[in-house]
Amino acid sequence: MSALPSALDVALLVVTAHADEERSGCVVGFATQCSLEPERFLVCLSRANRTYEVARRAEALAVHVLGEDKADLAGRSGGETDEEVHKPP
């Protein structure tokens, strides 16, 4: 059995993408493990989110698992848009 589901019980997920010299990131609203072998994980991005457009062009996405002690970092990825503030990659 995978340790992934138990590791995510109290975690916040942030997805980041990089394409065509553009970087973006956001808090993941919905996610689930979708395969045991091979181990795969599904994250869902809103089409209304700017990160969605960058992610469509990216070759790969990074999903960051943040513990409760990193809520301030997640707030920078989910509280404001890239147009309002520079988000760290």
Short mmCIF file of N, CA and C in Angstrom, two decimals, residues 5-36:
data_model
loop_
_atom_site.label_atom_id
_atom_site.label_comp_id
_atom_site.label_asym_id
_atom_site.label_seq_id
_atom_site.Cartn_x
_atom_site.Cartn_y
_atom_site.Cartn_z
N PRO A 5 -1.28 8.50 0.27
CA PRO A 5 -2.52 9.03 0.86
C PRO A 5 -2.36 9.50 2.30
N SER A 6 -1.63 8.77 3.13
CA SER A 6 -1.47 9.18 4.52
C SER A 6 -0.61 10.43 4.63
N ALA A 7 0.35 10.61 3.73
CA ALA A 7 1.18 11.81 3.74
C ALA A 7 0.38 13.04 3.37
N LEU A 8 -0.71 12.87 2.65
CA LEU A 8 -1.51 13.99 2.19
C LEU A 8 -2.66 14.35 3.12
N ASP A 9 -2.87 13.59 4.18
CA ASP A 9 -3.99 13.83 5.08
C ASP A 9 -4.04 15.25 5.62
N VAL A 10 -2.90 15.83 5.98
CA VAL A 10 -2.88 17.17 6.55
C VAL A 10 -2.11 18.14 5.67
N ALA A 11 -1.85 17.75 4.47
CA ALA A 11 -1.01 18.57 3.59
C ALA A 11 -1.84 19.50 2.72
N LEU A 12 -1.18 20.53 2.29
CA LEU A 12 -1.72 21.45 1.30
C LEU A 12 -0.87 21.25 0.05
N LEU A 13 -1.50 21.21 -1.09
CA LEU A 13 -0.79 20.97 -2.34
C LEU A 13 -0.70 22.25 -3.16
N VAL A 14 0.49 22.50 -3.71
CA VAL A 14 0.72 23.62 -4.61
C VAL A 14 1.31 23.04 -5.89
N VAL A 15 0.77 23.44 -7.04
CA VAL A 15 1.31 22.99 -8.32
C VAL A 15 2.03 24.18 -8.96
N THR A 16 3.20 23.89 -9.55
CA THR A 16 3.93 24.92 -10.28
C THR A 16 4.19 24.44 -11.70
N ALA A 17 4.27 25.40 -12.61
CA ALA A 17 4.50 25.10 -14.02
C ALA A 17 5.43 26.14 -14.61
N HIS A 18 6.18 25.72 -15.64
CA HIS A 18 7.11 26.61 -16.34
C HIS A 18 7.03 26.27 -17.82
N ALA A 19 6.72 27.28 -18.63
CA ALA A 19 6.64 27.09 -20.08
C ALA A 19 6.91 28.42 -20.78
N ASP A 20 7.69 28.37 -21.84
CA ASP A 20 7.96 29.57 -22.65
C ASP A 20 8.42 30.75 -21.79
N GLU A 21 9.35 30.50 -20.88
CA GLU A 21 9.91 31.54 -20.00
C GLU A 21 8.88 32.14 -19.03
N GLU A 22 7.75 31.51 -18.88
CA GLU A 22 6.71 31.98 -17.96
C GLU A 22 6.54 30.94 -16.85
N ARG A 23 6.46 31.41 -15.63
CA ARG A 23 6.26 30.54 -14.47
C ARG A 23 4.97 30.92 -13.77
N SER A 24 4.32 29.92 -13.21
CA SER A 24 3.10 30.18 -12.47
C SER A 24 2.87 29.06 -11.46
N GLY A 25 2.07 29.34 -10.46
CA GLY A 25 1.76 28.34 -9.45
C GLY A 25 0.46 28.66 -8.75
N CYS A 26 -0.16 27.63 -8.20
CA CYS A 26 -1.41 27.84 -7.47
C CYS A 26 -1.67 26.71 -6.50
N VAL A 27 -2.52 26.97 -5.54
CA VAL A 27 -2.96 25.94 -4.61
C VAL A 27 -3.90 25.01 -5.37
N VAL A 28 -3.74 23.71 -5.15
CA VAL A 28 -4.58 22.72 -5.81
C VAL A 28 -5.90 22.60 -5.07
N GLY A 29 -6.99 22.73 -5.80
CA GLY A 29 -8.31 22.62 -5.19
C GLY A 29 -8.77 21.18 -5.02
N PHE A 30 -8.50 20.35 -6.02
CA PHE A 30 -8.93 18.96 -5.99
C PHE A 30 -7.80 18.07 -6.45
N ALA A 31 -7.60 16.94 -5.74
CA ALA A 31 -6.55 15.99 -6.10
C ALA A 31 -6.91 14.62 -5.56
N THR A 32 -6.37 13.59 -6.23
CA THR A 32 -6.62 12.22 -5.77
C THR A 32 -5.56 11.29 -6.35
N GLN A 33 -5.30 10.22 -5.64
CA GLN A 33 -4.46 9.17 -6.19
C GLN A 33 -5.34 8.41 -7.18
N CYS A 34 -4.82 8.15 -8.38
CA CYS A 34 -5.66 7.52 -9.40
C CYS A 34 -5.11 6.20 -9.90
N SER A 35 -3.96 5.75 -9.39
CA SER A 35 -3.41 4.47 -9.80
C SER A 35 -2.43 4.00 -8.73
N LEU A 36 -2.44 2.69 -8.46
CA LEU A 36 -1.50 2.13 -7.50
C LEU A 36 -0.21 1.65 -8.18
#
